[in-house]
């Protein structure tokens, strides 16, 4: 097949990699429908994908990964910066020269008898000043077809790149899916990613976590912008105006649900709407008017399937009804559709579970879908996709929200006193772990700005970058920073807040605070709503006044323990910004 570009840096890099992995042939992905169709057919002919019921789920397919390859592998993910110090205490580090040598030894000849697919892709609308280009080489059709959904792929991208050398190099080799030789390596100084021995999305769709967060966070530090693990939503109020919010939550903590929220009935009637700009990643930079603007660099949703249903997220469910790839969900053989835990109360009796074994969902104790099973759905399918989704200039941000799963401690919502205090609030985020990464589930760990697994350089320098960004903003124009916790539990272990659509009640307060329309109580940790300002109309049965008070309370004795945890965490960082040290001292003084 002919090369699709004459860009010398692209061609010489690809030729080097061809010499290394020795593919049988090379196919450039041009993004045309014919090519996509042919690849789908090929993947079905080899069993890599299963074509689903085309009447109920047009252009939808099912894929099963290897059983040992179902989540991101944080322990095998490395930042290969020149020194360990540059990667920082929270990243795994490998010397770049040693990493290249090891990875090339694994990759050598690994495409023998296989096809090399060359995927030119843009993160962000092609040609936008926010956008960045990457090229991923892969020997997996599944990866190609996912990248086609998740990013903008094809000829236009190479046209936009022209002769530039500013693009991210990505090499993915499936090899033998050997866990012992699985490595996800980022080389931020070289704009390079190498991923071997995995076929799971977060490890192999290199545009997503590897580029749009790890490499891009480093690029952003050098170029004066930010790459964040944040959804972007537009909140339309009864006045018809739309205000935008970026929100960071750790993986599988409901970013997709919040980004596509359906307002409670009373709110809906009054004209409230939520528009989704993105559900996972934000690229943020200052606009000409001095405000911060954000784009979603992705073009689709790689969402967690279990728990997604008509009630929890009808918009996400609707997004998966065409052109979607399902990974590691159950296959209903009766009607050739898919099922997962929490979809409905009617599991199929005649099915195949995620590992590929026969499964009777009515009787089996085993799960039909893996807890981290996914859908890869085109953003355009989403009924509440924002009209600004393709806007090359992004959307102006009114509020930044941090949050995690905390059964105790963090109140339903609080506002930071100012930008630097907000950076502190983000830096001390902690959350119970989920199935999105391999390892124990439900353990509280520090996850600053939800970037622990995704920051491409020293986390202390990343915090300093946040502080620098704030210093460059007029405080009047800077987004206000908040923390939320939808996951507070009572002493019996029951969730105290209904969550989902009712989270709008909290977003509404957040926007009112941004616009100076509502007072708040100043506490040791920041501003907390006055109970009367959280509207409980319609959920009085679920949330009593006493419960709301409890949800908004700040328990100083718990915060004393928390401070000890923060000090221990901060103790890891030689380069901790003085500003954050001072914020911690303020918190300590406040809870005395
Ligand atoms: C994701 C994750 O897939 O954070 O978005 O794991
Ligand atoms: Mn994520």
XYZ file of C-alpha atoms and ligand atoms in Angstrom:
599
model
C 0.000 0.000 0.000
C 1.180 3.471 -0.803
C 2.377 5.848 1.878
C -0.268 8.417 2.752
C 2.233 11.191 3.483
C 5.605 12.481 2.361
C 6.424 13.766 5.859
C 10.040 12.618 6.316
C 9.916 12.321 10.105
C 6.848 10.085 9.818
C 8.244 7.886 7.070
C 11.650 7.386 8.622
C 10.156 6.491 12.009
C 7.739 4.011 10.436
C 10.513 2.440 8.373
C 12.605 1.955 11.492
C 9.696 0.242 13.191
C 9.012 -1.944 10.143
C 12.624 -3.133 10.336
C 12.106 -3.896 14.000
C 8.773 -5.733 14.044
C 8.841 -7.173 10.477
C 5.173 -7.065 9.456
C 3.929 -9.105 6.544
C 2.293 -5.986 5.166
C 1.585 -2.362 6.046
C -1.889 -0.784 5.841
C -2.453 2.950 6.275
C -5.760 3.850 7.887
C -7.443 6.466 5.730
C -10.628 6.656 7.780
C -12.954 5.769 4.871
C -16.131 3.795 5.486
C -15.060 1.133 2.953
C -11.857 0.482 4.819
C -13.633 0.347 8.183
C -16.174 -2.129 6.788
C -13.434 -4.332 5.365
C -11.600 -4.375 8.697
C -14.779 -5.233 10.595
C -15.402 -8.119 8.220
C -11.842 -9.358 8.591
C -12.007 -9.182 12.400
C -15.246 -11.182 12.356
C -13.768 -13.786 10.033
C -10.970 -14.508 12.504
C -13.184 -14.411 15.614
C -11.523 -11.263 16.936
C -14.935 -9.610 16.906
C -18.526 -10.824 16.806
C -21.075 -8.997 14.702
C -24.149 -8.265 16.827
C -27.822 -8.112 15.818
C -27.743 -5.478 13.085
C -31.388 -4.565 13.471
C -31.201 -3.894 17.190
C -27.579 -2.779 17.286
C -26.516 -1.591 13.821
C -22.740 -1.551 13.241
C -22.151 -2.906 16.746
C -19.603 -5.585 17.625
C -18.446 -7.592 20.615
C -14.850 -8.319 21.551
C -13.338 -10.353 24.375
C -9.862 -9.584 25.595
C -7.619 -12.235 27.064
C -8.728 -13.126 30.583
C -5.459 -11.810 32.022
C -5.806 -8.482 30.228
C -8.908 -6.631 31.387
C -7.786 -3.324 32.938
C -5.039 -0.739 32.979
C -1.887 -2.098 34.591
C -0.536 0.730 36.704
C 2.279 -1.407 38.100
C 3.583 -1.983 34.586
C 3.156 1.597 33.356
C 6.358 3.647 33.240
C 7.408 7.228 32.718
C 10.770 6.949 30.977
C 12.141 10.427 31.665
C 15.911 11.034 31.754
C 15.980 10.990 35.567
C 13.824 9.343 38.242
C 13.357 12.768 39.788
C 11.594 13.988 36.629
C 9.091 11.126 36.832
C 8.597 11.833 40.529
C 7.728 9.627 43.495
C 4.273 8.564 42.267
C 5.299 7.189 38.862
C 7.175 4.036 37.983
C 10.372 5.086 36.281
C 12.729 3.420 33.861
C 15.867 4.838 32.282
C 14.933 5.651 28.663
C 17.893 3.853 27.067
C 17.260 0.720 29.124
C 13.545 0.906 28.408
C 14.049 1.185 24.648
C 16.453 -1.735 24.677
C 14.090 -3.939 26.653
C 11.001 -2.958 24.656
C 12.714 -3.365 21.302
C 13.845 -6.849 22.346
C 10.193 -7.720 23.111
C 8.858 -6.046 19.955
C 11.482 -7.521 17.621
C 9.887 -9.590 14.850
C 6.587 -9.583 16.750
C 4.526 -8.588 13.680
C 5.786 -11.592 11.671
C 2.858 -12.927 9.679
C 0.773 -9.966 10.867
C -0.290 -6.661 9.384
C 1.007 -3.313 10.587
C -1.791 -0.746 10.696
C -0.654 2.872 10.578
C -3.230 5.101 12.294
C -2.816 8.863 11.856
C -5.072 10.508 14.440
C -5.848 13.901 15.872
C -6.638 14.534 19.518
C -9.086 17.427 19.263
C -10.863 18.755 16.157
C -8.490 18.579 13.176
C -6.697 21.888 12.823
C -7.773 23.429 16.185
C -5.048 25.288 18.088
C -5.707 22.936 20.987
C -5.226 19.796 18.898
C -2.240 17.484 18.651
C -1.481 14.733 16.200
C -0.302 11.200 16.812
C 0.511 8.125 14.773
C -0.135 4.730 16.279
C 1.281 1.560 14.777
C -0.598 -1.546 15.825
C -1.058 -5.171 14.842
C -4.618 -5.243 16.180
C -7.740 -4.550 14.135
C -9.612 -4.112 17.427
C -7.285 -1.227 18.251
C -7.787 0.326 14.812
C -11.568 0.154 15.073
C -11.560 1.583 18.584
C -9.218 4.413 17.590
C -11.544 5.208 14.689
C -14.306 5.799 17.255
C -12.244 7.460 19.978
C -10.207 9.882 17.838
C -10.327 11.660 14.476
C -8.519 9.367 12.070
C -7.338 9.447 8.458
C -6.094 11.485 5.544
C -7.179 14.899 6.882
C -4.950 14.407 9.887
C -1.848 13.905 7.749
C -2.798 16.937 5.686
C -3.018 18.996 8.868
C 0.350 17.628 10.006
C 2.124 18.539 6.768
C 5.919 18.381 7.219
C 5.850 19.035 10.942
C 7.880 16.855 13.304
C 5.546 17.724 16.164
C 3.560 14.496 16.516
C 3.417 11.683 19.032
C 4.971 8.371 18.073
C 3.081 5.307 19.303
C 4.012 1.657 18.847
C 1.672 -1.053 20.035
C 2.581 -4.748 19.778
C 0.145 -7.395 20.972
C 2.928 -10.002 21.099
C 1.600 -12.951 23.157
C -0.397 -10.950 25.738
C 2.179 -12.171 28.225
C 1.519 -10.493 31.589
C 5.136 -10.872 32.618
C 6.271 -8.910 29.597
C 3.493 -6.327 29.557
C 4.780 -2.746 29.573
C 3.118 0.586 28.906
C 5.969 3.082 28.538
C 5.798 6.815 27.963
C 8.876 8.796 26.892
C 7.649 12.379 27.384
C 10.901 13.972 26.216
C 10.671 11.993 22.938
C 6.929 12.311 22.333
C 6.921 8.516 22.245
C 4.760 5.693 23.621
C 5.484 1.974 23.435
C 2.921 -0.566 24.637
C 3.556 -4.304 24.471
C 1.736 -7.522 25.416
C -1.706 -6.055 26.035
C -4.920 -5.701 24.068
C -6.985 -3.844 26.711
C -8.245 -0.346 25.791
C -6.592 1.850 28.412
C -3.235 0.188 27.670
C -3.420 0.163 23.879
C -5.636 2.976 22.561
C -2.573 5.161 22.735
C -4.408 8.416 22.008
C -6.276 8.183 25.296
C -4.424 7.818 28.607
C -0.885 7.498 27.194
C -1.030 10.546 24.920
C -3.955 12.767 25.935
C -2.980 12.578 29.616
C 0.588 11.342 30.236
C 2.407 12.857 27.240
C 0.044 15.839 26.977
C 0.376 16.793 30.654
C 4.125 17.112 30.050
C 3.583 19.054 26.815
C 1.156 21.300 28.670
C 3.702 22.058 31.384
C 6.211 23.164 28.737
C 3.706 25.013 26.579
C 1.572 26.687 29.258
C -1.639 24.653 29.145
C -3.180 21.703 31.014
C -4.209 18.139 30.207
C -6.588 16.864 32.878
C -8.601 13.739 33.742
C -11.811 15.743 33.633
C -15.240 15.601 32.060
C -16.698 18.775 30.577
C -20.398 19.535 30.861
C -22.564 22.465 29.953
C -25.263 23.353 32.478
C -28.135 25.205 30.865
C -30.181 27.229 33.343
C -33.751 28.482 32.882
C -32.319 31.741 31.479
C -31.122 29.664 28.502
C -27.474 30.440 29.113
C -25.016 27.547 29.328
C -22.223 27.503 31.922
C -19.398 24.991 31.616
C -17.913 22.858 34.358
C -14.823 20.617 34.263
C -14.803 17.817 36.822
C -12.082 15.364 37.830
C -12.959 12.022 39.393
C -10.870 8.854 39.522
C -11.651 6.096 37.019
C -15.071 4.471 37.342
C -16.425 7.088 39.789
C -19.218 8.341 37.546
C -17.653 10.893 35.186
C -19.659 9.560 32.258
C -22.859 9.650 34.325
C -22.304 13.219 35.485
C -21.350 14.433 32.004
C -24.641 13.085 30.590
C -26.888 13.791 33.546
C -30.652 14.149 33.114
C -32.024 16.827 35.451
C -34.662 15.856 38.046
C -38.178 16.353 36.778
C -38.853 19.713 38.454
C -35.592 21.133 37.169
C -36.199 19.764 33.684
C -39.612 21.437 33.552
C -38.010 24.717 34.532
C -35.611 24.523 31.605
C -32.503 22.951 33.106
C -30.431 20.826 30.695
C -27.002 19.234 30.796
C -24.939 19.063 27.597
C -21.976 16.729 27.339
C -18.742 18.059 25.868
C -16.584 15.227 27.212
C -16.617 12.410 29.761
C -12.959 11.743 30.539
C -10.306 14.203 29.369
C -10.007 18.000 29.149
C -7.322 20.049 27.481
C -7.444 23.525 28.963
C -5.816 26.812 27.943
C -6.275 30.508 28.458
C -8.351 32.272 25.825
C -7.926 35.773 24.467
C -10.508 37.116 26.899
C -8.447 35.877 29.871
C -10.787 33.012 30.786
C -9.842 29.337 30.692
C -11.236 27.324 27.778
C -11.459 23.556 27.457
C -11.839 21.018 24.681
C -12.447 17.302 24.851
C -9.617 15.833 22.753
C -11.541 12.583 22.206
C -14.236 11.706 19.708
C -16.018 8.919 21.555
C -16.726 7.406 24.948
C -14.818 4.452 26.391
C -17.294 3.940 29.189
C -17.714 1.351 31.920
C -20.693 -0.842 30.961
C -21.822 -2.404 34.292
C -24.299 -0.169 36.060
C -25.202 1.720 32.874
C -28.956 1.526 32.391
C -32.110 3.407 31.428
C -32.198 5.060 34.834
C -28.539 5.660 35.713
C -27.543 7.006 32.306
C -30.060 6.789 29.455
C -27.853 9.048 27.321
C -24.864 6.722 27.586
C -27.086 3.744 26.856
C -28.516 5.491 23.792
C -24.959 6.281 22.669
C -24.219 2.547 22.536
C -27.103 1.601 20.249
C -25.100 1.974 17.008
C -21.521 1.926 15.789
C -20.314 0.665 19.175
C -17.737 -1.906 20.181
C -18.507 -3.770 23.402
C -15.611 -5.342 25.275
C -15.900 -8.134 27.872
C -19.679 -7.932 28.343
C -22.012 -10.953 28.202
C -23.336 -12.129 24.820
C -27.032 -12.948 24.698
C -27.287 -15.783 22.190
C -31.075 -15.663 21.881
C -31.141 -12.297 20.146
C -27.414 -11.745 19.505
C -27.225 -8.670 21.728
C -25.208 -7.808 24.805
C -25.903 -7.726 28.538
C -24.099 -6.588 31.655
C -24.782 -6.450 35.387
C -27.041 -3.518 36.143
C -28.424 -3.195 32.598
C -31.803 -4.592 33.649
C -33.225 -7.218 35.969
C -33.518 -9.753 33.214
C -30.181 -11.457 32.568
C -30.203 -13.805 29.576
C -30.396 -17.517 30.296
C -28.782 -18.548 27.029
C -25.599 -16.521 26.962
C -21.821 -16.504 26.900
C -20.012 -14.730 29.752
C -17.110 -12.352 29.271
C -14.499 -15.112 29.361
C -16.248 -16.969 26.550
C -17.942 -19.750 28.546
C -21.642 -20.708 28.302
C -23.577 -18.736 30.918
C -27.081 -18.885 32.345
C -27.621 -15.438 33.821
C -30.832 -16.548 35.560
C -29.033 -19.176 37.593
C -25.335 -18.484 37.633
C -23.574 -16.932 40.619
C -20.786 -15.777 38.316
C -20.839 -12.410 36.629
C -21.759 -12.214 32.957
C -19.721 -9.080 32.261
C -16.343 -8.166 33.715
C -16.695 -5.277 36.250
C -14.442 -3.208 33.953
C -16.193 -4.231 30.731
C -16.572 -1.319 28.355
C -18.410 0.248 25.457
C -16.606 2.294 22.838
C -19.304 4.588 21.449
C -19.134 7.510 19.007
C -19.724 10.879 20.704
C -22.130 11.922 17.947
C -24.545 9.224 19.099
C -25.079 10.930 22.432
C -28.522 12.574 22.616
C -27.140 15.317 24.881
C -23.901 15.981 23.000
C -23.061 19.676 23.231
C -23.381 21.862 20.151
C -19.874 23.068 21.131
C -18.374 19.577 20.910
C -16.539 20.409 17.672
C -15.806 24.036 18.576
C -12.075 24.438 17.862
C -11.850 27.216 20.460
C -13.337 25.128 23.272
C -15.814 26.255 25.923
C -15.232 28.804 28.727
C -14.948 27.185 32.157
C -16.863 28.622 35.123
C -16.049 25.934 37.686
C -13.577 23.146 38.288
C -14.812 20.298 40.454
C -12.777 17.593 42.174
C -14.281 14.511 43.756
C -13.752 10.970 44.867
C -15.414 8.058 46.599
C -15.233 8.718 50.327
C -17.618 6.900 52.640
C -16.814 9.427 55.380
C -15.051 12.769 55.725
C -15.629 14.815 52.579
C -18.944 16.707 52.643
C -21.356 16.612 49.708
C -19.769 19.789 48.347
C -17.432 22.556 49.438
C -15.783 25.471 47.697
C -12.156 26.440 48.022
C -11.319 29.894 49.325
C -9.322 30.797 46.211
C -7.336 29.238 43.348
C -4.324 28.109 45.392
C -6.541 26.635 48.073
C -8.357 24.875 45.217
C -5.063 23.402 44.008
C -4.519 22.160 47.563
C -8.015 20.605 47.582
C -7.214 18.812 44.301
C -3.815 17.686 45.558
C -5.281 15.968 48.646
C -7.992 14.091 46.739
C -8.364 10.499 47.808
C -10.733 7.820 46.648
C -11.603 4.173 47.085
C -10.039 2.185 44.222
C -12.220 0.627 41.483
C -11.981 -2.149 38.899
C -10.661 0.226 36.198
C -7.138 -0.722 37.201
C -5.844 -4.128 38.223
C -5.320 -4.531 41.983
C -7.428 -4.347 45.137
C -10.814 -2.608 44.915
C -12.231 -0.344 47.636
C -8.982 0.748 49.261
C -8.661 4.507 49.928
C -5.653 5.945 48.151
C -4.466 9.462 47.382
C -5.287 10.365 43.799
C -4.445 14.057 43.304
C -6.670 15.664 40.680
C -7.554 12.044 39.664
C -4.205 12.141 37.857
C -2.200 9.694 39.972
C -2.034 7.088 37.163
C -1.857 9.682 34.391
C 0.571 12.475 35.259
C 3.512 12.312 32.850
C 6.040 13.991 35.134
C 6.798 14.798 38.773
C 3.482 15.366 40.551
C 5.017 18.160 42.655
C 5.975 20.031 39.467
C 2.472 19.372 38.155
C 1.023 21.068 41.253
C 3.407 23.979 40.712
C 2.152 24.181 37.117
C -1.405 24.467 38.446
C -0.278 27.275 40.761
C 1.467 29.026 37.854
C -1.633 28.768 35.673
C -3.670 30.423 38.437
C -1.077 33.156 38.863
C -1.566 34.028 35.191
C -5.329 34.492 35.597
C -7.302 37.472 36.760
C -9.000 36.047 39.916
C -12.312 37.443 38.679
C -12.032 35.357 35.515
C -10.489 32.220 36.998
C -12.818 29.245 37.413
C -13.905 28.692 41.014
C -12.753 25.377 42.468
C -14.982 22.909 44.355
C -14.878 19.425 45.832
C -17.839 17.023 45.802
C -18.517 13.618 47.317
C -21.533 11.697 46.022
C -20.492 8.588 47.938
C -20.897 9.486 51.607
C -22.337 6.586 53.667
C -24.181 6.437 56.986
C -23.151 4.182 59.857
C -25.164 1.307 58.363
C -23.239 1.592 55.097
C -26.080 3.135 53.056
C -25.362 5.898 50.574
C -26.690 9.169 51.999
C -27.106 11.020 48.693
C -29.150 9.662 45.758
C -26.567 10.792 43.180
C -27.090 10.501 39.400
C -29.590 13.141 38.150
C -29.922 14.601 41.624
C -26.293 15.708 41.474
C -27.670 18.597 39.421
C -28.891 20.099 42.699
C -25.257 20.466 43.696
C -24.079 21.716 40.276
C -26.777 24.375 40.451
C -25.378 25.606 43.798
C -21.871 25.560 42.332
C -22.884 27.822 39.446
C -24.780 30.119 41.803
C -21.599 30.442 43.864
C -19.586 31.228 40.730
C -22.035 33.971 39.937
C -22.146 35.356 43.490
C -25.844 34.545 43.826
C -25.754 32.573 47.039
C -24.103 32.844 50.450
C -22.187 29.995 52.103
C -20.812 29.056 55.511
C -17.085 29.343 55.945
C -15.659 26.232 57.640
C -12.197 24.880 58.417
C -11.959 23.338 54.937
C -13.693 25.966 52.799
C -17.198 27.219 51.990
C -20.061 24.805 52.582
C -23.654 25.419 51.422
C -26.285 26.607 53.850
C -28.675 23.641 54.024
C -31.564 25.776 52.767
C -29.682 26.443 49.531
C -29.620 22.805 48.407
C -33.012 22.270 46.862
C -34.503 18.944 47.952
C -37.844 19.336 46.188
C -38.924 15.912 44.964
C -36.420 13.954 47.077
C -37.650 14.889 50.546
C -38.470 11.195 51.115
C -34.946 10.142 50.317
C -32.963 12.919 51.968
C -34.290 14.341 55.210
C -33.218 17.752 56.466
C -31.180 16.035 59.165
C -29.472 13.872 56.554
C -28.633 16.897 54.443
C -27.134 18.617 57.495
C -25.043 15.513 58.097
C -23.971 15.461 54.416
C -22.806 19.053 54.719
C -21.091 18.658 58.058
C -17.346 18.939 58.555
C -16.148 16.525 61.227
C -13.020 18.118 62.640
C -11.841 14.939 64.389
C -11.899 13.020 61.077
C -10.038 15.895 59.416
C -7.311 15.587 62.074
C -6.676 12.004 60.922
C -6.851 13.196 57.343
C -4.163 15.790 57.962
C -1.856 13.034 59.192
C -2.503 11.164 55.931
C -1.857 14.282 53.855
C 1.403 14.957 55.686
C 2.547 11.431 55.050
C 1.662 11.737 51.363
C 3.253 15.157 50.962
C 6.350 13.767 52.705
C 7.114 11.816 49.520
C 7.714 14.989 47.515
C 11.087 16.738 47.753
C 9.796 19.394 45.408
C 6.470 20.103 47.159
C 5.475 23.697 46.270
C 5.773 26.083 49.236
C 2.234 27.266 48.461
C 0.835 23.815 49.223
C 2.903 23.497 52.382
C 1.393 26.796 53.514
C -2.137 25.605 52.623
C -1.603 22.509 54.746
C -0.473 24.674 57.666
C -3.638 26.752 57.286
C -5.784 23.626 57.365
C -3.968 22.424 60.476
C -4.522 25.751 62.199
C -8.198 25.744 61.160
C -8.968 22.354 62.698
C -7.080 22.912 65.951
C -10.728 5.243 31.759
C -9.996 5.103 33.030
O -10.834 4.258 31.012
O -9.808 6.134 33.693
O -11.186 6.347 31.467
O -9.571 3.991 33.374
Mn -10.574 7.923 32.788
